[in-house]
Coordinates of C-alpha atoms in Angstrom, one line a residue:
M210 CA -9.3 -8.0 -12.2
P211 CA -7.8 -4.5 -10.4
S212 CA -4.4 -3.5 -10.7
T213 CA -1.7 -4.8 -7.7
A214 CA 1.7 -2.8 -6.3
T215 CA 3.9 -4.5 -4.4
I216 CA 4.1 -2.8 -0.7
S217 CA 7.4 -3.2 1.4
G218 CA 8.5 -2.4 4.6
I219 CA 11.6 -3.8 7.3
F220 CA 10.0 -4.9 10.3
K221 CA 12.4 -4.1 13.3
D222 CA 12.9 -4.4 17.1
T223 CA 13.0 -2.2 19.5
D224 CA 16.5 -2.3 19.6
G225 CA 16.8 -1.5 15.6
N226 CA 17.4 -5.5 15.4
A227 CA 15.9 -6.6 11.9
V228 CA 13.4 -9.7 12.8
Q229 CA 13.9 -12.9 11.2
G230 CA 10.4 -15.0 10.1
G231 CA 8.0 -12.4 11.6
T232 CA 5.1 -12.7 9.8
I233 CA 3.1 -9.8 8.3
V234 CA -0.5 -10.0 7.8
A235 CA -2.4 -7.3 5.2
T236 CA -5.9 -7.5 5.2
L237 CA -8.2 -5.7 2.9
V238 CA -11.1 -3.7 5.2
G239 CA -14.6 -2.9 3.5
T240 CA -15.8 -3.4 -0.1
D241 CA -16.0 -1.9 -3.6
A242 CA -15.9 -2.0 -7.3
W243 CA -13.5 -1.5 -9.6
E244 CA -14.3 -0.6 -13.4
D245 CA -14.1 -4.4 -14.9
G246 CA -16.8 -5.3 -12.6
T247 CA -14.6 -7.0 -9.8
R248 CA -16.3 -6.7 -6.4
I249 CA -14.0 -7.5 -3.8
V250 CA -15.1 -8.2 -0.3
T251 CA -12.6 -9.5 1.7
S252 CA -8.6 -10.4 1.1
E253 CA -5.8 -11.3 3.1
E254 CA -2.5 -11.9 2.1
S255 CA 0.8 -12.6 4.7
T256 CA 4.6 -13.1 4.0
T257 CA 7.3 -13.7 6.1
T258 CA 10.4 -11.8 7.0
D259 CA 13.9 -12.5 5.8
A260 CA 17.4 -12.5 7.4
N261 CA 17.3 -9.1 7.0
G262 CA 13.3 -8.2 8.5
Q263 CA 12.9 -7.3 4.7
W264 CA 9.5 -8.4 3.5
S265 CA 6.7 -7.8 0.3
L266 CA 3.2 -8.2 -0.8
S267 CA 1.1 -7.6 -3.7
L268 CA -1.9 -6.2 -2.9
I269 CA -5.0 -4.2 -4.6
V270 CA -4.6 -0.7 -5.6
N271 CA -7.6 0.9 -3.3
G272 CA -7.3 3.6 -5.8
E273 CA -8.7 2.1 -8.8
G274 CA -12.2 1.1 -6.5
R275 CA -15.5 3.5 -7.6
N276 CA -15.7 4.6 -4.6
A277 CA -12.4 4.5 -2.7
A278 CA -14.3 2.7 0.7
T279 CA -11.6 0.1 0.8
T280 CA -8.2 0.4 2.9
W281 CA -5.1 -2.2 3.8
T282 CA -4.5 -3.1 7.7
F283 CA -1.4 -4.3 8.7
A284 CA 0.2 -6.7 11.8
G285 CA 3.5 -8.0 12.8
Y286 CA 4.4 -10.4 14.7
Y287 CA 7.5 -12.1 16.2
P288 CA 8.2 -15.8 15.3
G289 CA 5.7 -17.8 17.4
V290 CA 4.2 -14.4 19.4
N291 CA 1.2 -12.7 19.3
K292 CA 1.0 -9.3 17.2
V293 CA 3.3 -6.4 18.1
F294 CA 2.5 -3.8 15.4
D295 CA -0.4 -3.0 13.5
V296 CA -1.2 -0.4 11.2
K297 CA -4.9 0.6 9.9
G298 CA -6.3 2.6 7.3
I299 CA -3.7 2.1 4.6
F300 CA -4.5 3.5 0.8
I301 CA -3.1 2.1 -2.0
P302 CA -3.4 5.3 -5.0
V303 CA -1.6 3.9 -7.8
A304 CA 0.3 0.3 -9.2
L305 CA 3.7 1.2 -8.1
P306 CA 5.4 -0.1 -5.6
A307 CA 5.4 1.9 -2.3
L308 CA 7.4 1.6 0.9
L309 CA 4.7 0.9 3.9
N310 CA 6.0 4.2 6.2
D311 CA 5.3 6.6 3.0
L312 CA 1.7 4.8 2.7
E313 CA 1.3 5.5 6.0
V314 CA 2.1 9.4 5.9
T315 CA -0.3 9.6 2.9
S316 CA -3.0 7.4 2.9
A317 CA -5.6 9.9 4.9
D318 CA -5.3 12.4 2.4
N319 CA -5.0 10.2 -0.8
I320 CA -8.6 8.5 0.7
K321 CA -9.9 12.4 0.7
A322 CA -8.6 12.7 -3.3
A323 CA -10.4 9.7 -4.3
K324 CA -13.1 10.7 -3.5
N325 CA -13.5 14.5 -4.4
A326 CA -11.3 14.7 -7.8
S327 CA -10.5 18.1 -7.3
L328 CA -8.2 17.2 -4.4
V329 CA -4.5 16.7 -4.8
R330 CA -2.7 12.9 -4.2
I331 CA 0.8 12.0 -3.0
I332 CA 2.3 9.2 -5.0
T333 CA 5.7 8.5 -4.9
A334 CA 7.8 7.1 -7.1
P335 CA 12.0 6.5 -7.6
N336 CA 11.8 8.9 -10.8
F337 CA 8.6 10.5 -13.2
E338 CA 9.0 7.9 -15.5
V339 CA 7.9 5.3 -13.6
Y340 CA 5.3 7.5 -12.8
L341 CA 4.6 8.1 -16.0
A342 CA 4.2 5.1 -16.8
L343 CA 1.0 4.0 -15.3
P344 CA -2.0 3.7 -17.1
A345 CA -3.6 6.8 -18.0
G346 CA -6.4 6.1 -16.3
Q347 CA -4.3 6.3 -13.3
R348 CA -3.3 9.1 -13.9
R349 CA -4.2 12.4 -12.9
D350 CA -4.0 16.3 -14.0
N351 CA -3.4 17.1 -9.5
D352 CA -1.3 14.3 -8.6
H353 CA 1.4 15.2 -6.8
V354 CA 4.4 12.8 -7.5
L355 CA 7.3 12.7 -4.8
I356 CA 10.5 11.7 -6.2
V357 CA 12.4 9.4 -3.8
P358 CA 15.2 8.6 -5.2
G359 CA 16.2 4.2 -4.4
S360 CA 12.6 3.8 -3.6
L361 CA 11.0 0.6 -4.9

């Protein structure tokens, strides 16, 4: 099976207040094959926000797919209300914990880099040792590792 990464965030309303009991839904878009022969065509994961609006999901790493042909879409729902946010085209490059906000900034470039090995990927990690602990097959010589102290 493909590796997974823990993706997390904080759901707040327009006034900056935490949304307790909100729902976050992540949907895998596209299809791809992984080195072990696994082919995944659909996946949907969801979770409920805690009292502080925090949430986390364990999701398949898109960067391990042979064709870099999948992305994640995230949607947030207030309790008992329609969808209030939608984030599309999220690409998880490696099996490291990440914040949705960081992936939103780096996804487009990381999709291009996954399809063209000569391009640079941008990976966030709390320290370089965490990045080095990834299996060799998930690290590249041209990765740029952005150290975000205190990140997951």
